[in-house]
Amino acid sequence: MQTLLALLVKHKFFLLFLVLELIAFTMIINNTYYQRYILINNANKVTGTVYQWKAGVSEYLFLKKVNTSLALENARLHERIERYQLGSEETHTYPQDTLTENKFEFIPAKVISNSINKRNNYLMIDKGQQHGIKPDMAVISSDGVVGIVINTSDKYSWVMSVLNSNAKINGRFLNTNFQGSLSWDGKNYRIGTFSDVPSHVNITTGDTIVTSGYSFIFPPDIMIGTVKDYYIDKGDHFYTATLLFSADYNNISHVYVVRNNERDELLSIITDISI
Amino acid sequence: MSQYLKVILQFLLLVLFQVLVLNNIRFAGYANPYLYILFILMLPYELPGWLLLIISFITGFTIDLFSAQQGIHTAATVFAGFLRPGILKLVLPKQDSVSGNYPSLQAMGVQTFLTYSVILVIIHHFSLYLLEIFRFSEIFRTMLRTGLSSLLTLILIIITQYLFYFKHQSDS
């Protein structure tokens, strides 16, 4: 016993090091599975307040850019309304389908912290549980997909950016409907990888890729990017395309969190099947 | 007393500077300086080992609070704190001849201080980036990130050293 104690005392520096590293690694691993615990929730309050304060200052620097992008979005939406009105004049005799109404709700939010140069990038937004935000909701901007909510506190949420090794998003070609999956290789924040496209599909540079809508997270037809280049590895049956993201993640300030009102219903069907 | 006050002040300044300014630098899309490690580099010599580890833990943990991926700064900083006494012994074989209470460019001389900080910064940054990606498959990219970020951090360390140096000169 005494020798054991003596041994512990002798190596106390190393033992303390091991204990502290163990705590740190527990934090890393728990976080990898997006576990939400009280610690993080409370920490978000402090962190969020500091980031909000910082964003309050730096916001003014980019007002011009933000204004332009919001004006552009406005124009796009006006155009769309115009088109719908034209369409409804021709088809107004059909009854409206009330079932599909409000399947997706959009909650506007401001980005208060963002990064693009890490291998795994995250954003913090100024909306949280109070505003109805839950993990696994999609985040989009006026230019395209942004990420997925992973962690919320009362007033703030962490969003896993598309620029993250853990983000996998299902996409499809707008013109041919063929699917693939989007990932990011960590090199350039403007360029993503679109893989698992069957080799018989005709791809051309400039093809538009949008979300497929087959996941329960992202609504369909949200812009992802355009094909920049494509290749097929030897012995492989799938194309890999590099794509240019439509959104500039370096300059992102206003986003929308998407709530899928049918998500719980859809998930309950899946769990029924698996049982 | 004033020395402890100085350490606490250094901690607050470096953490705030890291979180509010340096975390927002998106240089070349690859590199991000982590100047807060300078706090660990410049802790007093006389600090007992266990306290050094605890302080490293608290420092890493504080930086982690401001990021979405918890634990990586904590693990990397504790590792750096663990290696610090060994590296100090390596670059300063004759402990008695050391001037000053803590490692600094002024007290150690350019060459010794640079060797000391290059080793610790690279170890810290490499473990940080390795833990962030948590796999070995992108090892070359991880090394590139480590190299670029370490370079930025070291440049900032040298700049702050000279700023402190000149401040001391005007004090005396």
Coordinates of C-alpha atoms in Angstrom, one line a residue:
Chain A
M1 CA 0.0 0.0 0.0
Q2 CA 2.7 2.4 1.0
T3 CA 4.8 1.6 -2.1
L4 CA 1.7 2.3 -4.2
L5 CA 1.1 5.6 -2.5
A6 CA 4.8 6.5 -2.9
L7 CA 4.5 5.6 -6.6
L8 CA 1.4 7.8 -7.0
V9 CA 3.1 10.7 -5.3
K10 CA 6.2 10.2 -7.4
H11 CA 4.3 10.3 -10.6
K12 CA 1.7 12.8 -9.6
F13 CA 2.6 15.2 -12.4
F14 CA 2.1 12.5 -15.0
L15 CA -1.1 11.2 -13.4
L16 CA -2.7 14.6 -13.2
F17 CA -1.8 15.0 -16.9
L18 CA -3.6 11.8 -17.7
V19 CA -6.7 12.7 -15.7
L20 CA -7.0 16.1 -17.3
E21 CA -6.5 14.7 -20.8
L22 CA -9.1 12.1 -20.0
I23 CA -11.6 14.9 -19.2
A24 CA -10.7 16.7 -22.4
F25 CA -11.1 13.6 -24.5
T26 CA -14.5 12.9 -22.9
M27 CA -15.5 16.4 -24.0
I28 CA -14.3 15.8 -27.5
I29 CA -16.0 12.5 -27.9
N30 CA -19.3 13.6 -26.4
N31 CA -19.3 16.6 -28.6
T32 CA -18.7 14.5 -31.7
Y33 CA -22.1 12.9 -31.1
Y34 CA -23.6 16.4 -30.6
Q35 CA -24.6 15.6 -27.1
R36 CA -26.1 18.6 -25.4
Y37 CA -25.4 19.0 -21.8
I38 CA -26.1 21.7 -19.2
L39 CA -22.5 22.9 -19.3
I40 CA -22.7 23.9 -22.9
N41 CA -26.1 25.4 -22.6
N42 CA -24.9 27.7 -19.9
A43 CA -21.7 28.4 -21.6
N44 CA -23.6 29.4 -24.7
K45 CA -25.3 32.2 -22.7
V46 CA -21.9 33.8 -21.9
T47 CA -20.3 33.1 -25.3
G48 CA -23.4 34.2 -27.1
T49 CA -23.5 37.5 -25.3
V50 CA -19.8 38.2 -26.1
Y51 CA -20.3 37.3 -29.7
Q52 CA -23.4 39.3 -30.0
W53 CA -21.6 42.3 -28.6
K54 CA -18.8 41.8 -31.2
A55 CA -21.3 41.3 -34.0
G56 CA -23.0 44.5 -33.0
V57 CA -19.8 46.3 -33.8
S58 CA -18.6 44.5 -36.9
E59 CA -22.1 44.5 -38.4
Y60 CA -21.8 48.0 -39.5
L61 CA -18.7 47.3 -41.6
F62 CA -20.7 45.0 -44.0
L63 CA -24.0 46.9 -44.2
K64 CA -23.5 47.8 -47.8
K65 CA -22.9 44.2 -48.9
V66 CA -25.8 42.9 -46.8
N67 CA -28.1 45.5 -48.2
T68 CA -27.2 44.5 -51.7
S69 CA -27.8 40.8 -51.1
L70 CA -31.1 41.4 -49.4
A71 CA -32.2 43.7 -52.2
L72 CA -31.3 41.0 -54.7
E73 CA -33.3 38.4 -52.7
N74 CA -36.3 40.8 -52.6
A75 CA -36.2 41.1 -56.3
R76 CA -36.1 37.4 -56.7
L77 CA -39.0 36.9 -54.4
H78 CA -41.0 39.6 -56.2
E79 CA -40.4 37.9 -59.5
R80 CA -41.6 34.6 -58.0
I81 CA -44.8 36.2 -56.6
E82 CA -45.4 37.7 -60.0
R83 CA -45.0 34.3 -61.6
Y84 CA -47.4 32.7 -59.1
Q85 CA -50.0 35.3 -59.7
L86 CA -49.8 34.8 -63.4
G87 CA -50.1 31.1 -62.9
S88 CA -53.0 31.3 -60.5
E89 CA -55.0 33.4 -63.0
E90 CA -54.9 30.6 -65.4
T91 CA -55.6 27.9 -62.9
H92 CA -57.6 29.6 -60.3
T93 CA -60.5 27.2 -60.8
Y94 CA -58.5 24.4 -59.0
P95 CA -59.0 24.2 -55.3
Q96 CA -56.0 25.0 -53.3
D97 CA -54.2 22.1 -51.6
T98 CA -54.3 23.0 -48.0
L99 CA -52.3 20.0 -46.9
T100 CA -49.0 21.1 -48.3
E101 CA -49.4 24.6 -47.0
N102 CA -46.8 25.7 -44.5
K103 CA -44.9 22.5 -44.6
F104 CA -41.7 24.6 -44.1
E105 CA -41.5 27.6 -41.8
F106 CA -38.6 30.1 -42.1
I107 CA -37.2 31.8 -39.0
P108 CA -34.9 34.7 -39.8
A109 CA -31.7 34.8 -37.8
K110 CA -28.4 36.8 -37.7
V111 CA -25.0 35.2 -37.7
I112 CA -22.9 36.3 -34.8
S113 CA -19.9 34.1 -35.2
N114 CA -18.5 32.3 -38.3
S115 CA -15.4 30.6 -39.5
I116 CA -14.3 29.1 -42.8
N117 CA -10.6 28.2 -42.3
K118 CA -10.9 25.3 -39.9
R119 CA -11.4 21.7 -41.0
N120 CA -14.7 21.7 -39.1
N121 CA -16.5 25.0 -39.3
Y122 CA -19.4 26.2 -37.2
L123 CA -21.6 29.3 -37.0
M124 CA -23.4 30.8 -34.1
I125 CA -26.8 32.5 -34.7
D126 CA -28.8 34.8 -32.4
K127 CA -31.9 32.7 -32.2
G128 CA -32.5 29.7 -29.9
Q129 CA -35.1 27.5 -28.1
Q130 CA -37.1 30.6 -27.3
H131 CA -37.7 31.2 -31.0
G132 CA -38.6 27.6 -31.6
I133 CA -35.2 26.4 -32.9
K134 CA -34.3 22.8 -32.3
P135 CA -31.3 20.6 -33.4
D136 CA -31.4 19.1 -36.9
M137 CA -33.1 22.1 -38.4
A138 CA -31.7 23.3 -41.7
V139 CA -30.1 26.7 -42.1
I140 CA -30.1 28.5 -45.4
S141 CA -29.3 31.9 -46.7
S142 CA -30.7 33.9 -49.6
D143 CA -27.9 32.4 -51.7
G144 CA -28.1 28.7 -50.7
V145 CA -27.5 26.1 -48.1
V146 CA -25.6 27.1 -45.0
G147 CA -25.7 24.2 -42.5
I148 CA -27.6 22.3 -39.8
V149 CA -28.4 23.3 -36.2
I150 CA -26.6 21.0 -33.8
N151 CA -26.9 22.7 -30.4
T152 CA -29.3 25.3 -28.9
S153 CA -29.5 27.4 -25.8
D154 CA -32.3 29.8 -24.8
K155 CA -31.2 32.6 -27.1
Y156 CA -28.4 31.1 -29.3
S157 CA -27.7 28.2 -31.5
W158 CA -24.6 26.5 -32.9
V159 CA -24.8 25.6 -36.6
M160 CA -22.6 23.0 -38.3
S161 CA -21.5 24.7 -41.5
V162 CA -21.5 23.0 -44.9
L163 CA -17.8 23.5 -44.5
N164 CA -17.4 20.6 -42.0
S165 CA -16.1 17.1 -42.3
N166 CA -19.2 15.8 -40.6
A167 CA -21.7 17.5 -42.8
K168 CA -23.2 15.3 -45.5
I169 CA -26.0 16.8 -47.6
N170 CA -28.1 15.1 -50.2
G171 CA -28.3 17.0 -53.5
R172 CA -29.6 16.5 -57.0
F173 CA -29.0 18.0 -60.5
L174 CA -31.7 20.5 -61.2
N175 CA -31.9 19.4 -64.9
T176 CA -31.6 15.6 -64.7
N177 CA -32.8 14.9 -61.2
F178 CA -29.9 12.5 -60.5
Q179 CA -28.7 12.5 -56.9
G180 CA -25.4 12.7 -55.2
S181 CA -24.0 13.7 -51.9
L182 CA -22.2 16.9 -51.0
S183 CA -19.1 17.0 -48.8
W184 CA -16.2 19.4 -48.2
D185 CA -12.6 18.4 -48.5
G186 CA -11.3 21.2 -46.3
K187 CA -9.2 23.0 -49.0
N188 CA -11.1 25.9 -50.4
Y189 CA -14.1 27.4 -48.8
R190 CA -15.7 28.2 -52.2
I191 CA -15.4 24.7 -53.6
G192 CA -17.3 21.6 -52.5
T193 CA -17.3 17.9 -53.6
F194 CA -20.3 16.3 -55.1
S195 CA -19.9 12.5 -55.2
D196 CA -21.7 9.3 -55.9
V197 CA -23.2 10.4 -59.2
P198 CA -23.8 7.4 -61.5
S199 CA -21.4 7.3 -64.4
H200 CA -24.1 7.2 -67.1
V201 CA -25.3 10.7 -66.1
N202 CA -24.4 13.5 -68.5
I203 CA -22.8 16.2 -66.5
T204 CA -21.7 19.5 -68.0
T205 CA -19.9 22.3 -66.3
G206 CA -22.2 24.9 -65.0
D207 CA -25.0 22.4 -64.1
T208 CA -26.9 23.6 -61.1
I209 CA -27.1 21.4 -58.0
V210 CA -29.9 21.9 -55.5
T211 CA -31.0 20.0 -52.3
S212 CA -33.0 16.9 -53.1
G213 CA -35.5 17.3 -50.3
Y214 CA -35.3 13.6 -49.6
S215 CA -33.8 14.3 -46.2
F216 CA -36.1 15.5 -43.5
I217 CA -33.9 18.4 -42.8
F218 CA -33.5 20.5 -46.0
P219 CA -36.5 21.6 -48.0
P220 CA -36.2 20.6 -51.7
D221 CA -34.7 22.9 -54.4
I222 CA -32.4 25.0 -52.2
M223 CA -29.4 26.1 -54.2
I224 CA -26.1 24.4 -53.4
G225 CA -23.9 25.4 -56.2
T226 CA -22.8 24.9 -59.8
V227 CA -20.5 22.2 -61.3
K228 CA -17.0 23.4 -61.8
D229 CA -15.3 20.2 -62.9
Y230 CA -16.0 16.5 -62.9
Y231 CA -14.0 13.3 -63.1
I232 CA -14.3 9.6 -62.7
D233 CA -11.7 7.5 -60.9
K234 CA -10.3 4.4 -62.5
G235 CA -12.4 1.4 -61.8
D236 CA -15.1 3.5 -60.3
H237 CA -18.7 3.7 -61.4
F238 CA -19.4 7.0 -60.0
Y239 CA -18.6 10.6 -61.0
T240 CA -17.1 13.0 -58.6
A241 CA -17.8 16.6 -59.4
T242 CA -16.3 19.7 -57.8
L243 CA -18.8 22.5 -57.4
L244 CA -18.7 26.2 -56.8
F245 CA -20.8 27.0 -53.8
S246 CA -23.5 29.6 -54.6
A247 CA -23.2 31.1 -51.1
D248 CA -20.1 33.0 -50.1
Y249 CA -19.5 31.5 -46.6
N250 CA -16.9 34.2 -45.8
N251 CA -19.6 36.8 -46.0
I252 CA -22.7 35.5 -44.4
S253 CA -24.8 37.6 -42.0
H254 CA -28.5 36.9 -42.4
V255 CA -29.8 33.3 -42.5
Y256 CA -33.1 31.5 -42.2
V257 CA -33.7 28.5 -40.0
V258 CA -36.1 26.1 -41.7
R259 CA -38.6 24.3 -39.6
N260 CA -40.1 21.2 -41.2
N261 CA -43.6 20.9 -39.7
E262 CA -44.0 17.3 -40.9
R263 CA -40.7 16.1 -39.6
D264 CA -42.0 14.4 -36.4
E265 CA -44.7 12.7 -38.5
L266 CA -42.2 11.5 -41.0
L267 CA -39.8 10.2 -38.4
S268 CA -42.6 8.3 -36.5
I269 CA -43.3 6.4 -39.7
I270 CA -39.6 5.5 -40.0
T271 CA -39.4 4.2 -36.4
D272 CA -42.6 2.2 -37.0
I273 CA -41.0 0.5 -40.0
S274 CA -37.8 -0.3 -38.1
I275 CA -39.8 -1.9 -35.3
Chain B
M1 CA 1.5 39.8 -5.5
S2 CA 2.0 42.0 -8.5
Q3 CA 3.4 39.1 -10.4
Y4 CA 0.2 37.1 -9.9
L5 CA -1.9 40.1 -10.9
K6 CA 0.3 40.3 -14.0
V7 CA -0.4 36.7 -14.9
I8 CA -4.1 37.1 -14.5
L9 CA -4.1 40.2 -16.6
Q10 CA -2.1 38.4 -19.2
F11 CA -4.6 35.6 -19.2
L12 CA -7.6 37.9 -19.7
L13 CA -5.9 40.0 -22.4
L14 CA -4.7 37.0 -24.4
V15 CA -8.0 35.1 -24.2
L16 CA -10.1 38.1 -25.2
F17 CA -7.7 39.0 -28.0
Q18 CA -7.8 35.4 -29.2
V19 CA -11.6 35.1 -29.1
L20 CA -12.6 38.5 -30.4
V21 CA -9.8 39.2 -32.9
L22 CA -7.7 36.3 -33.9
N23 CA -10.5 33.7 -34.2
N24 CA -12.0 36.0 -36.9
I25 CA -8.8 36.0 -39.0
R26 CA -9.4 33.9 -42.1
F27 CA -6.0 34.1 -43.6
A28 CA -5.6 32.0 -46.8
G29 CA -8.4 29.8 -45.8
Y30 CA -6.0 27.6 -43.9
A31 CA -4.3 29.2 -41.1
N32 CA -5.5 30.7 -37.8
P33 CA -3.0 32.0 -35.2
Y34 CA -3.5 30.8 -31.7
L35 CA -1.6 33.4 -29.7
Y36 CA -3.2 32.4 -26.4
I37 CA -0.5 29.6 -26.1
L38 CA 1.9 32.5 -25.3
F39 CA 0.2 32.6 -21.9
I40 CA 1.4 29.0 -21.2
L41 CA 4.9 29.8 -22.6
M42 CA 5.4 32.8 -20.3
L43 CA 4.1 31.3 -17.0
P44 CA 6.7 31.7 -14.2
Y45 CA 9.4 29.1 -13.8
E46 CA 8.7 28.5 -10.2
L47 CA 5.1 27.3 -10.8
P48 CA 4.7 23.8 -9.4
G49 CA 3.9 21.1 -12.0
W50 CA 0.3 20.4 -10.9
L51 CA -0.6 24.1 -11.0
L52 CA 0.9 24.4 -14.5
L53 CA -1.4 21.6 -15.7
I54 CA -4.5 23.0 -14.0
I55 CA -3.8 26.5 -15.5
S56 CA -3.3 24.9 -18.9
F57 CA -6.6 23.1 -18.5
I58 CA -8.4 26.2 -17.5
T59 CA -6.9 28.2 -20.4
G60 CA -7.8 25.6 -23.0
F61 CA -11.2 25.2 -21.6
T62 CA -11.9 28.9 -21.7
I63 CA -11.0 29.0 -25.4
D64 CA -13.1 25.9 -26.0
L65 CA -16.2 27.7 -24.5
F66 CA -16.0 30.1 -27.5
S67 CA -16.0 27.3 -30.1
A68 CA -18.5 24.7 -31.1
Q69 CA -16.2 21.8 -30.9
Q70 CA -15.5 21.3 -27.2
G71 CA -12.4 19.8 -25.7
I72 CA -9.8 20.2 -28.5
H73 CA -8.1 23.3 -27.1
T74 CA -8.3 21.8 -23.6
A75 CA -6.5 18.6 -24.7
A76 CA -3.9 20.4 -26.8
T77 CA -3.1 23.0 -24.2
V78 CA -2.8 20.5 -21.3
F79 CA -0.4 18.5 -23.6
A80 CA 1.7 21.6 -24.2
G81 CA 1.7 22.4 -20.4
F82 CA 2.8 18.8 -19.7
L83 CA 5.7 19.1 -22.1
R84 CA 6.8 22.6 -21.0
P85 CA 9.1 21.6 -18.1
G86 CA 10.9 19.0 -20.3
I87 CA 11.4 21.5 -23.2
L88 CA 12.6 24.2 -20.8
K89 CA 15.2 21.7 -19.4
L90 CA 16.2 21.0 -23.0
V91 CA 16.8 24.6 -24.1
L92 CA 18.1 25.8 -20.8
P93 CA 20.4 23.1 -19.5
K94 CA 21.8 25.3 -16.8
Q95 CA 18.8 26.5 -14.9
D96 CA 20.8 28.6 -12.5
S97 CA 22.0 30.9 -15.1
V98 CA 18.5 32.0 -16.0
S99 CA 17.6 35.6 -15.6
G100 CA 14.0 36.8 -14.9
N101 CA 11.1 34.9 -13.4
Y102 CA 9.5 33.7 -16.5
P103 CA 10.6 32.8 -20.1
S104 CA 10.7 35.7 -22.4
L105 CA 12.7 36.8 -25.4
Q106 CA 14.4 39.5 -23.4
A107 CA 15.5 37.2 -20.6
M108 CA 16.4 34.1 -22.7
G109 CA 17.9 35.7 -25.8
V110 CA 16.5 35.4 -29.3
Q111 CA 17.8 32.0 -30.1
T112 CA 16.9 30.1 -27.0
F113 CA 13.4 31.7 -26.8
L114 CA 12.7 31.0 -30.4
T115 CA 13.7 27.3 -30.1
Y116 CA 11.6 27.0 -27.0
S117 CA 8.5 28.6 -28.6
V118 CA 8.9 26.9 -32.0
I119 CA 8.8 23.5 -30.4
L120 CA 5.9 24.2 -28.1
V121 CA 3.8 26.1 -30.6
I122 CA 4.2 23.3 -33.3
I123 CA 3.4 20.6 -30.8
H124 CA 0.3 22.5 -29.6
H125 CA -1.0 23.4 -33.1
F126 CA -0.4 19.9 -34.5
S127 CA -2.3 18.2 -31.7
L128 CA -5.0 20.8 -32.0
Y129 CA -5.5 20.2 -35.7
L130 CA -5.2 16.5 -35.4
L131 CA -7.9 16.5 -32.7
E132 CA -10.1 18.7 -34.8
I133 CA -10.3 16.4 -37.7
F134 CA -9.9 13.3 -35.5
R135 CA -8.5 11.1 -38.2
F136 CA -5.1 10.4 -39.8
S137 CA -6.3 10.3 -43.4
E138 CA -5.7 13.9 -44.1
I139 CA -2.3 14.0 -42.3
F140 CA -0.5 16.1 -45.0
R141 CA -3.3 18.7 -44.9
T142 CA -3.1 18.7 -41.2
M143 CA 0.7 19.3 -41.3
L144 CA 0.2 22.1 -43.8
R145 CA -2.3 23.8 -41.5
T146 CA 0.0 23.3 -38.6
G147 CA 2.9 24.9 -40.4
L148 CA 1.1 27.9 -41.6
S149 CA -0.7 28.6 -38.3
S150 CA 2.5 28.1 -36.3
L151 CA 4.2 30.6 -38.5
L152 CA 1.5 33.2 -37.9
T153 CA 1.4 32.5 -34.2
L154 CA 5.2 32.8 -33.9
I155 CA 5.3 36.1 -35.8
L156 CA 2.7 37.4 -33.4
I157 CA 4.6 36.0 -30.4
I158 CA 7.8 37.8 -31.6
I159 CA 5.9 41.1 -32.1
T160 CA 4.3 41.0 -28.7
Q161 CA 7.7 40.2 -27.2
Y162 CA 9.2 43.3 -28.7
L163 CA 6.3 45.4 -27.6
F164 CA 6.7 44.1 -24.0
Y165 CA 10.5 44.7 -24.4
F166 CA 10.1 48.3 -25.4
K167 CA 7.6 48.8 -22.6
H168 CA 10.1 47.5 -20.1
Q169 CA 12.8 49.8 -21.5
S170 CA 10.6 52.9 -21.0
D171 CA 9.7 51.7 -17.5
S172 CA 13.2 51.7 -16.3

